[in-house]
Amino acid sequence: MQVIRKLSLALTVLFVAGCSSFTSETSPNLPRNAQWGIVPMVNYSQTPQAGERSEQILLSVLSSHGLQPRVYPVTTQGEQALMDDNERLAGALDWAREQKLDYVVAGSVEEWQYKNGLDGEPAVGISLRVLEASSGRVLWSKSGARAGWSRESLAGNAQTVIDKLVGALRFE
């Protein structure tokens, strides 16, 4: 009986590990008390506003790790709202320099959807980067993806992925 229990536990761990994938890059030690900001996430998924949704989750996760970042203001009118995400990101980096921020967290959403089929599993793929605001130099980058169970939500999966990504950052 003990052998069956251990075997089923090992198979469960392997199955759950197969549902997510993360790159691994060691984070430099980053000062927690620096001036941090969040700039727009580029949305490469086919889901409208997936970038904005992930930014809100990112803000919450960073706050839970002791950071209080400033957020690039959202514009819903005029030319700014119609801009390509990459143009918005360039404008946001200019904003970060004007605000004299030390570091900004940027990123992209590669996947944000419920998969087709009977189960409709939520699938999320997100990449994060920490940039030095003054130069735009990338200090750290990590990507993660997760496909959840049919009864899970996209937001819950995104929070899991973002929390694991941010958890890889080392703060001093």
mmCIF file of C-alpha atoms in Angstrom:
data_model
loop_
_atom_site.group_PDB
_atom_site.id
_atom_site.type_symbol
_atom_site.label_atom_id
_atom_site.label_comp_id
_atom_site.label_asym_id
_atom_site.label_seq_id
_atom_site.Cartn_x
_atom_site.Cartn_y
_atom_site.Cartn_z
ATOM 1 C CA MET A 1 0.000 0.000 0.000
ATOM 2 C CA GLN A 2 2.855 2.382 0.852
ATOM 3 C CA VAL A 3 4.466 1.766 -2.559
ATOM 4 C CA ILE A 4 1.228 2.623 -4.373
ATOM 5 C CA ARG A 5 0.866 5.839 -2.380
ATOM 6 C CA LYS A 6 4.440 6.932 -3.170
ATOM 7 C CA LEU A 7 4.043 6.029 -6.839
ATOM 8 C CA SER A 8 0.790 7.975 -7.166
ATOM 9 C CA LEU A 9 2.355 10.990 -5.427
ATOM 10 C CA ALA A 10 5.332 10.903 -7.805
ATOM 11 C CA LEU A 11 3.033 10.671 -10.838
ATOM 12 C CA THR A 12 0.925 13.571 -9.556
ATOM 13 C CA VAL A 13 4.009 15.750 -9.116
ATOM 14 C CA LEU A 14 5.213 14.913 -12.634
ATOM 15 C CA PHE A 15 1.771 15.628 -14.107
ATOM 16 C CA VAL A 16 1.431 19.002 -12.388
ATOM 17 C CA ALA A 17 4.983 19.987 -13.327
ATOM 18 C CA GLY A 18 4.143 19.206 -16.954
ATOM 19 C CA CYS A 19 1.412 21.887 -16.948
ATOM 20 C CA SER A 20 3.794 24.783 -16.463
ATOM 21 C CA SER A 21 7.070 25.938 -17.924
ATOM 22 C CA PHE A 22 9.496 28.626 -16.753
ATOM 23 C CA THR A 23 12.848 29.869 -17.967
ATOM 24 C CA SER A 24 15.527 30.321 -15.361
ATOM 25 C CA GLU A 25 17.838 33.287 -15.108
ATOM 26 C CA THR A 26 19.452 34.376 -11.876
ATOM 27 C CA SER A 27 18.324 37.797 -10.776
ATOM 28 C CA PRO A 28 20.891 40.360 -9.672
ATOM 29 C CA ASN A 29 20.382 41.770 -6.177
ATOM 30 C CA LEU A 30 18.016 44.685 -6.636
ATOM 31 C CA PRO A 31 17.410 47.346 -3.973
ATOM 32 C CA ARG A 32 13.881 47.069 -2.574
ATOM 33 C CA ASN A 33 13.918 50.733 -1.492
ATOM 34 C CA ALA A 34 14.695 52.043 -5.009
ATOM 35 C CA GLN A 35 12.100 53.951 -7.042
ATOM 36 C CA TRP A 36 10.167 51.291 -8.996
ATOM 37 C CA GLY A 37 7.601 51.607 -11.770
ATOM 38 C CA ILE A 38 5.377 49.476 -13.970
ATOM 39 C CA VAL A 39 5.161 50.268 -17.672
ATOM 40 C CA PRO A 40 2.671 48.805 -20.186
ATOM 41 C CA MET A 41 2.807 45.115 -20.948
ATOM 42 C CA VAL A 42 2.947 44.431 -24.686
ATOM 43 C CA ASN A 43 0.024 42.226 -25.698
ATOM 44 C CA TYR A 44 1.053 39.573 -28.230
ATOM 45 C CA SER A 45 -1.980 37.414 -27.453
ATOM 46 C CA GLN A 46 -5.203 37.535 -29.422
ATOM 47 C CA THR A 47 -7.187 38.627 -26.357
ATOM 48 C CA PRO A 48 -7.940 42.351 -26.167
ATOM 49 C CA GLN A 49 -6.648 44.115 -23.036
ATOM 50 C CA ALA A 50 -4.685 41.085 -21.791
ATOM 51 C CA GLY A 51 -1.734 43.429 -21.217
ATOM 52 C CA GLU A 52 -3.775 45.757 -19.021
ATOM 53 C CA ARG A 53 -5.193 42.838 -17.038
ATOM 54 C CA SER A 54 -1.730 41.415 -16.415
ATOM 55 C CA GLU A 55 -0.441 44.858 -15.337
ATOM 56 C CA GLN A 56 -3.065 44.988 -12.575
ATOM 57 C CA ILE A 57 -2.096 41.521 -11.359
ATOM 58 C CA LEU A 58 1.590 42.483 -11.554
ATOM 59 C CA LEU A 59 0.939 45.546 -9.372
ATOM 60 C CA SER A 60 -0.740 43.379 -6.755
ATOM 61 C CA VAL A 61 2.017 40.752 -6.784
ATOM 62 C CA LEU A 62 4.820 43.349 -6.571
ATOM 63 C CA SER A 63 3.011 44.973 -3.643
ATOM 64 C CA SER A 64 2.837 41.607 -1.884
ATOM 65 C CA HIS A 65 6.639 41.408 -2.241
ATOM 66 C CA GLY A 66 7.113 44.756 -0.495
ATOM 67 C CA LEU A 67 7.398 47.084 -3.501
ATOM 68 C CA GLN A 68 5.191 50.118 -4.074
ATOM 69 C CA PRO A 69 5.741 50.855 -7.767
ATOM 70 C CA ARG A 70 4.340 53.815 -9.647
ATOM 71 C CA VAL A 71 2.151 52.869 -12.589
ATOM 72 C CA TYR A 72 2.300 54.498 -15.990
ATOM 73 C CA PRO A 73 -1.004 56.385 -16.390
ATOM 74 C CA VAL A 74 -3.555 54.775 -18.690
ATOM 75 C CA THR A 75 -4.994 56.939 -21.446
ATOM 76 C CA THR A 76 -8.316 55.910 -22.934
ATOM 77 C CA GLN A 77 -8.805 58.838 -25.309
ATOM 78 C CA GLY A 78 -6.958 60.382 -28.210
ATOM 79 C CA GLU A 79 -3.990 59.095 -30.137
ATOM 80 C CA GLN A 80 -2.375 57.448 -27.092
ATOM 81 C CA ALA A 81 -5.209 54.898 -26.887
ATOM 82 C CA LEU A 82 -4.747 53.971 -30.557
ATOM 83 C CA MET A 83 -0.970 53.547 -30.369
ATOM 84 C CA ASP A 84 0.785 50.287 -30.890
ATOM 85 C CA ASP A 85 1.863 48.651 -27.610
ATOM 86 C CA ASN A 86 5.544 49.102 -28.499
ATOM 87 C CA GLU A 87 5.004 52.846 -29.017
ATOM 88 C CA ARG A 88 3.209 53.049 -25.663
ATOM 89 C CA LEU A 89 6.171 51.257 -24.071
ATOM 90 C CA ALA A 90 8.639 53.765 -25.551
ATOM 91 C CA GLY A 91 6.519 56.634 -24.198
ATOM 92 C CA ALA A 92 6.332 54.920 -20.831
ATOM 93 C CA LEU A 93 10.111 54.658 -20.617
ATOM 94 C CA ASP A 94 10.329 58.413 -21.275
ATOM 95 C CA TRP A 95 7.780 58.885 -18.465
ATOM 96 C CA ALA A 96 9.920 56.705 -16.149
ATOM 97 C CA ARG A 97 12.954 58.893 -16.823
ATOM 98 C CA GLU A 98 10.923 62.060 -16.147
ATOM 99 C CA GLN A 99 9.706 60.537 -12.869
ATOM 100 C CA LYS A 100 13.335 59.716 -11.988
ATOM 101 C CA LEU A 101 12.533 56.045 -11.437
ATOM 102 C CA ASP A 102 15.438 53.680 -10.885
ATOM 103 C CA TYR A 103 13.860 50.507 -12.248
ATOM 104 C CA VAL A 104 10.777 49.590 -14.231
ATOM 105 C CA VAL A 105 9.087 46.253 -14.709
ATOM 106 C CA ALA A 106 8.016 45.672 -18.290
ATOM 107 C CA GLY A 107 6.878 42.583 -20.072
ATOM 108 C CA SER A 108 4.641 40.922 -22.575
ATOM 109 C CA VAL A 109 1.673 38.595 -22.708
ATOM 110 C CA GLU A 110 2.195 35.799 -25.212
ATOM 111 C CA GLU A 111 -0.912 33.771 -24.396
ATOM 112 C CA TRP A 112 -4.131 34.588 -22.544
ATOM 113 C CA GLN A 113 -7.025 32.342 -23.473
ATOM 114 C CA TYR A 114 -9.283 29.457 -22.658
ATOM 115 C CA LYS A 115 -8.248 26.561 -24.883
ATOM 116 C CA ASN A 116 -10.835 25.144 -27.270
ATOM 117 C CA GLY A 117 -12.535 21.904 -26.392
ATOM 118 C CA LEU A 118 -14.820 20.466 -23.780
ATOM 119 C CA ASP A 119 -12.631 21.362 -20.829
ATOM 120 C CA GLY A 120 -11.785 24.932 -21.856
ATOM 121 C CA GLU A 121 -8.518 24.994 -19.916
ATOM 122 C CA PRO A 122 -7.082 28.449 -19.144
ATOM 123 C CA ALA A 123 -3.660 29.036 -20.686
ATOM 124 C CA VAL A 124 -1.351 31.942 -19.847
ATOM 125 C CA GLY A 125 2.120 32.848 -21.110
ATOM 126 C CA ILE A 126 3.891 35.902 -19.690
ATOM 127 C CA SER A 127 7.402 37.367 -19.862
ATOM 128 C CA LEU A 128 8.743 39.970 -17.429
ATOM 129 C CA ARG A 129 11.815 42.197 -17.602
ATOM 130 C CA VAL A 130 13.423 44.560 -15.121
ATOM 131 C CA LEU A 131 14.888 47.563 -16.917
ATOM 132 C CA GLU A 132 17.197 50.256 -15.673
ATOM 133 C CA ALA A 133 14.972 53.286 -16.316
ATOM 134 C CA SER A 134 17.777 55.727 -17.140
ATOM 135 C CA SER A 135 19.319 53.600 -19.893
ATOM 136 C CA GLY A 136 16.634 51.056 -20.811
ATOM 137 C CA ARG A 137 19.171 48.284 -20.180
ATOM 138 C CA VAL A 138 17.641 44.901 -19.378
ATOM 139 C CA LEU A 139 18.881 43.688 -15.980
ATOM 140 C CA TRP A 140 16.737 40.568 -15.664
ATOM 141 C CA SER A 141 14.284 38.643 -17.795
ATOM 142 C CA LYS A 142 12.156 35.560 -17.195
ATOM 143 C CA SER A 143 9.235 33.867 -18.938
ATOM 144 C CA GLY A 144 6.598 31.488 -17.701
ATOM 145 C CA ALA A 145 3.567 29.661 -19.019
ATOM 146 C CA ARG A 146 0.865 27.599 -17.400
ATOM 147 C CA ALA A 147 -2.183 25.667 -18.542
ATOM 148 C CA GLY A 148 -4.657 25.185 -15.740
ATOM 149 C CA TRP A 149 -7.553 22.875 -15.079
ATOM 150 C CA SER A 150 -10.952 23.449 -16.655
ATOM 151 C CA ARG A 151 -12.439 24.898 -13.453
ATOM 152 C CA GLU A 152 -9.660 27.456 -12.959
ATOM 153 C CA SER A 153 -9.749 31.038 -14.169
ATOM 154 C CA LEU A 154 -7.417 32.924 -16.490
ATOM 155 C CA ALA A 155 -6.755 35.531 -13.801
ATOM 156 C CA GLY A 156 -5.895 32.827 -11.264
ATOM 157 C CA ASN A 157 -3.440 31.222 -13.686
ATOM 158 C CA ALA A 158 -1.934 34.608 -14.526
ATOM 159 C CA GLN A 159 -1.484 35.381 -10.842
ATOM 160 C CA THR A 160 0.261 32.042 -10.316
ATOM 161 C CA VAL A 161 2.628 32.676 -13.244
ATOM 162 C CA ILE A 162 3.366 36.297 -12.298
ATOM 163 C CA ASP A 163 3.899 35.389 -8.645
ATOM 164 C CA LYS A 164 6.421 32.731 -9.621
ATOM 165 C CA LEU A 165 8.203 35.140 -11.986
ATOM 166 C CA VAL A 166 8.373 37.951 -9.411
ATOM 167 C CA GLY A 167 9.356 35.431 -6.733
ATOM 168 C CA ALA A 168 12.544 34.785 -8.738
ATOM 169 C CA LEU A 169 13.671 38.392 -8.190
ATOM 170 C CA ARG A 170 16.229 38.862 -5.438
ATOM 171 C CA PHE A 171 15.866 41.999 -3.357
ATOM 172 C CA GLU A 172 18.366 43.427 -0.903
#
